[in-house]
Every structure is written in structure tokens, then in C-alpha cells.
Short mmCIF file of C-alpha atoms in Angstrom, two decimals:
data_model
loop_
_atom_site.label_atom_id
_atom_site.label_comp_id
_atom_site.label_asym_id
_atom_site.label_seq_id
_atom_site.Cartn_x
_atom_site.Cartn_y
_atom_site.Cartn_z
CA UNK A 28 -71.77 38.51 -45.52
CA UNK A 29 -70.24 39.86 -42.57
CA UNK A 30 -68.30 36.50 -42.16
CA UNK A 31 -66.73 36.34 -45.65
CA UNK A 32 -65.95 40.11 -45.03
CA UNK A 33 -63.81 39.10 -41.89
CA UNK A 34 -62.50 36.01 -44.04
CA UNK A 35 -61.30 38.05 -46.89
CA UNK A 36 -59.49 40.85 -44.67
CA UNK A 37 -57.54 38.76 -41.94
CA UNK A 38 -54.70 41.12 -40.98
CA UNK A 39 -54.83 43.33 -43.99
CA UNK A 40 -57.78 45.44 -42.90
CA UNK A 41 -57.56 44.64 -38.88
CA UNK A 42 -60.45 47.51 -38.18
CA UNK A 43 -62.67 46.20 -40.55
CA UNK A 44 -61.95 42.31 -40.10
CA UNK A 45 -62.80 43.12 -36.04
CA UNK A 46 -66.11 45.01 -36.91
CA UNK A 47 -67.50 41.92 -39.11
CA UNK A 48 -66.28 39.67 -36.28
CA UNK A 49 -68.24 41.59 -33.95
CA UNK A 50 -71.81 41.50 -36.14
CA UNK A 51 -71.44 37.62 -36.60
CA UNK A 52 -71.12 37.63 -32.85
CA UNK A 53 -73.93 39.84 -32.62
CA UNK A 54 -76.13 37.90 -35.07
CA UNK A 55 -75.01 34.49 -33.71
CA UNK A 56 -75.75 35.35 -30.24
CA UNK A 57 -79.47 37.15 -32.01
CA UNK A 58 -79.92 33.85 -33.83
CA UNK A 59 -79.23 31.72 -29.88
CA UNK A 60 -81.88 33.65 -28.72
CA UNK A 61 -84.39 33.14 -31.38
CA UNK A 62 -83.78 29.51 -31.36
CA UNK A 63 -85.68 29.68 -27.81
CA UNK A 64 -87.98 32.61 -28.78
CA UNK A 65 -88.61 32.75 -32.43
CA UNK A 66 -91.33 31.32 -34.66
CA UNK A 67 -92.05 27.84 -34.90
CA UNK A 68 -89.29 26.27 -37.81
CA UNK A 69 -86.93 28.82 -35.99
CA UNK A 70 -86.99 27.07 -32.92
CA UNK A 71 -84.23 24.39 -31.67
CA UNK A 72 -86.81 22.40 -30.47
CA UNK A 73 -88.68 22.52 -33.93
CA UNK A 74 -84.64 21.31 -35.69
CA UNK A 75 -82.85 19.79 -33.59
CA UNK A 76 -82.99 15.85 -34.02
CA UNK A 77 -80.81 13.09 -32.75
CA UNK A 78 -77.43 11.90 -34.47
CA UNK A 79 -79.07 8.60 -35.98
CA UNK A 80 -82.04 10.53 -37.31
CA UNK A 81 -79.29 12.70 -39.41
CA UNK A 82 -77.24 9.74 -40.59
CA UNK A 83 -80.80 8.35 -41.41
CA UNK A 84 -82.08 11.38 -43.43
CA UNK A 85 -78.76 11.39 -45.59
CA UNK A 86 -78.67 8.16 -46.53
CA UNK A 87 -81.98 8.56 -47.71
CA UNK A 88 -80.29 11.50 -49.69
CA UNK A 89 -78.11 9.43 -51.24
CA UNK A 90 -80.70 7.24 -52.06
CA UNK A 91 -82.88 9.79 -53.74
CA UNK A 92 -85.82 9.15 -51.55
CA UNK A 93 -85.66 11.92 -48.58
CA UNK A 94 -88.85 12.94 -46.83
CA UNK A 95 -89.56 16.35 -47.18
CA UNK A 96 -89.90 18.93 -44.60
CA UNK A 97 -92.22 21.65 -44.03
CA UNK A 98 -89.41 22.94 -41.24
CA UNK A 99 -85.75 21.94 -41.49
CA UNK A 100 -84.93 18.80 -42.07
CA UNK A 101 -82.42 16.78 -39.44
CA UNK A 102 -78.96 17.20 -42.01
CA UNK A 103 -80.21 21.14 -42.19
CA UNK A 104 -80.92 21.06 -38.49
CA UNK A 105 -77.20 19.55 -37.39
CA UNK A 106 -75.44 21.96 -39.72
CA UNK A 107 -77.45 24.81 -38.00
CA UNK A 108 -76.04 24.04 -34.94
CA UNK A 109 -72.78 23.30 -36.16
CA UNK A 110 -71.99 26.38 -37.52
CA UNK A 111 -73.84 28.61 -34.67
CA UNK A 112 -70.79 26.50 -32.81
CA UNK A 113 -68.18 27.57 -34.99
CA UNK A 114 -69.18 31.25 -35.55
CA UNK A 115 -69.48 31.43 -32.00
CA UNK A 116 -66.02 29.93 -31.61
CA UNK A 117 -64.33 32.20 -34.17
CA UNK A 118 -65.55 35.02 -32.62
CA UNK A 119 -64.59 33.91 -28.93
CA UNK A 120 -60.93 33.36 -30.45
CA UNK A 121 -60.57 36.60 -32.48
CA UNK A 122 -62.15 38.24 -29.26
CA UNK A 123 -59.39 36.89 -26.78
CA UNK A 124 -56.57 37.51 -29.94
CA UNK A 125 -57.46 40.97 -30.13
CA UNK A 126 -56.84 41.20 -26.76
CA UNK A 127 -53.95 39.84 -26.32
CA UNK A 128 -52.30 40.80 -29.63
CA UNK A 129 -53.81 44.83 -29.94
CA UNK A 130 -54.63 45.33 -26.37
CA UNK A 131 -58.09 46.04 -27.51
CA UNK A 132 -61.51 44.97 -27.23
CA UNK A 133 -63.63 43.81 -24.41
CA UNK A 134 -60.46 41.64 -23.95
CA UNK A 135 -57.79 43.98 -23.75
CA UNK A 136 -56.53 43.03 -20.52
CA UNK A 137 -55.04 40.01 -21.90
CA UNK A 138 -52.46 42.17 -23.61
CA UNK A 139 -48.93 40.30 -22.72
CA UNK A 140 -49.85 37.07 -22.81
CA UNK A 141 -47.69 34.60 -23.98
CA UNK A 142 -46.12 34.29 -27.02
CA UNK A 143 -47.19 30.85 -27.33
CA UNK A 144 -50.64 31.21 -26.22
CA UNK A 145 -50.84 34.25 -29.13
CA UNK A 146 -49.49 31.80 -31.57
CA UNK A 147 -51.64 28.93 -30.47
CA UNK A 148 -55.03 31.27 -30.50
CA UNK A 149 -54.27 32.33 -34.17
CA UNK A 150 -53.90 28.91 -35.61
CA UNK A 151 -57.06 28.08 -34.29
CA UNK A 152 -59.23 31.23 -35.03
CA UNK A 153 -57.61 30.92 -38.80
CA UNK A 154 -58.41 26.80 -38.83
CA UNK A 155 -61.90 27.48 -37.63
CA UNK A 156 -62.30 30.21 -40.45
CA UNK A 157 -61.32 28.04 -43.42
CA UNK A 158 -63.39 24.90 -41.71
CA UNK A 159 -66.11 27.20 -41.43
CA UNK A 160 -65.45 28.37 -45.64
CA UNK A 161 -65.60 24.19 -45.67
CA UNK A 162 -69.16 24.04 -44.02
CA UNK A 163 -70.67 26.90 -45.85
CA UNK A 164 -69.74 25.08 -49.40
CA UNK A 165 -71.46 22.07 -47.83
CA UNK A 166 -74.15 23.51 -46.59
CA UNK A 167 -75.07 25.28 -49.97
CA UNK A 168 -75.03 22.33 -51.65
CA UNK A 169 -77.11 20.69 -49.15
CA UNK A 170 -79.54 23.17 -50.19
CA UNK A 171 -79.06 22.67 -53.99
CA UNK A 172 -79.71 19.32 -53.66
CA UNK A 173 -82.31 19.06 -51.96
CA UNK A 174 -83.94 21.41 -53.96
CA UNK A 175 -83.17 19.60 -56.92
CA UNK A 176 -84.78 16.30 -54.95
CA UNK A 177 -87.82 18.04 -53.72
CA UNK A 178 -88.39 20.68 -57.05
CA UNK A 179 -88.39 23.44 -54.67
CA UNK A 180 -86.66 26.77 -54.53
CA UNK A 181 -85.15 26.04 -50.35
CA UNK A 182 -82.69 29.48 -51.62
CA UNK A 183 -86.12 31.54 -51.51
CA UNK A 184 -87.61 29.66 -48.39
CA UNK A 185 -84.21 30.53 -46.47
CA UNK A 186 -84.85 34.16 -47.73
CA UNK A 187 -88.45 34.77 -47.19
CA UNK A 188 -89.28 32.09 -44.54
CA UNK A 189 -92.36 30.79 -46.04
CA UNK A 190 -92.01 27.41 -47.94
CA UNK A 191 -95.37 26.21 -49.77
CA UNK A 192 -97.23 23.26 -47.06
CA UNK A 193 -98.08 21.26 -50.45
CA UNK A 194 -95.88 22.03 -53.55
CA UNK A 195 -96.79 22.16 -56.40
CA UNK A 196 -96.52 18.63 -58.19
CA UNK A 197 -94.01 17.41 -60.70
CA UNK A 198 -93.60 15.17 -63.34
#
């Protein structure tokens, strides 16, 4: 939520857009931590699965015959990560643009940087944003269809953290 709040008020809302920036920094650098600390299927370790495994599981996707997984499963693992790296990113860049454009923030002793370097920092906090709008689409429909595949609700598991060990069977 708090991203697509920063999303939707870019420049037109510059107070607000900084304060959502700030809780998806928060909650990106929470969500770092409990990759090390957290409960089992929160854990990196638990996720985290090499490059061929991923290719691997989503051609298997395509195919209709993925395994299921009681944890996340390696395409759900990769886009973890990839988005914890973009979030983290966008932040980092609206943090140092803040800084150097408002003379504000943790930052604000950037202020008078070059034009150029102000320029350059915008493109690529606003090209992260709309690649991150990109990855979010994907993801949820990553999760739609392997719900579909697996006759699960993964929306409700994602909520409430607790996905049935044996589902139910279907026809």
C-alpha cells in the first residue's frame, strides 16, 4: 500500500510521497531482517534457490505440472528478492533526491549537487517505480496461477501465513 501511495503522488503530494517512501524503507529493511530471523518459510535460506532451479520450476509452469510447495516455491522465492532489491533501490534514490533536490532528509547535505546528477537520480528512481508497477502485475499473477494449478487460495496463505500441509483433493 504504502508503495502505490508513493507511486500515485510523485511530485504532486511531495510530503506524503516521502512518508510512504520512508515505510517501504522501513518495512523492506523489517522484512531483511526477518529473512535471517523470522519463521521457517520466512527465511532466505528456506526461499532462496539457484537460477536453474527457477528456470526449472517455470517451465514446469508452463507445462502445467509444477511441484507444489509447502514454503515458497523458487519463481516466488527470486521475485522476493527481486523486489526487496528494487524497493530498497527506490528508496535509496528518492532518499539521495530528496536531498539533493529539497535539502531534506537524512540526505540533506547533498543539497547543490549537480544539475545532472539531480536529473540522472530522477530518471532512475521514476524507471525503478514503473519496473517495480511491472513486477507487482507479474508477481500477482504468479500467484493466480499457481493457485489456479494447485486449487489453492496462495492470496489467503500470503495473508494469514498458514497454507494447508495436504490440501484438500480435487477432481
Amino acid at each position: 500500500l504504502a508503495f502505490f501511495i508513493a507511486w500515485l503522488t510523485e511530485d504532486d503530494l511531495l510530503t506524503l510521497h516521502v512518508w510512504a517512501g520512508y515505510t517501504v524503507l522501513g518495512l523492506v529493511l523489517a522484512r531483511i531482517v526477518w529473512g535471517f530471523v523470522g519463521t521457517r518459510h520466512a527465511r532466505f535460506r528456506d526461499f532462496v534457490r539457484p537460477w536453474p532451479d527457477v528456470v526449472g520450476f517455470l517451465k514446469q509452469t508452463l507445462l502445467g505440472r509444477a511441484p507444489r510447495y509447502l514454503g515458497h516455491n523458487p519463481a516466488g522465492g527470486a521475485m522476493i528478492v527481486l523486489m526487496l532489491i528494487m524497493l530498497l533501490l527506490i528508496g535509496l534514490t528518492g532518499l539521495f533526491l530528496y536531498g539533493t533536490e529539497e535539502a531534506a532528509g537524512p540526505l540533506a547535505g547533498l543539497a547543490g549537487a549537480p544539475e545532472w546528477l539531480e536529473d540522472g537520480l530522477e530518471e532512475v528512481h521514476e524507471f525503478l517505480a514503473n519496473a517495480m508497477l511491472f513486477l507487482v502485475v507479474v508477481h500477482v499473477a504468479g500467484v493466480l496461477v499457481e493457485s489456479r494449478i494447485h486449487h489453492e487460495n496462495l492470496v489467503r496463505a500470503m495473508i494469514t501465513g498458514r497454507k494447508p500441509a495436504n490440501p484438500v483433493p480435487h477432481d
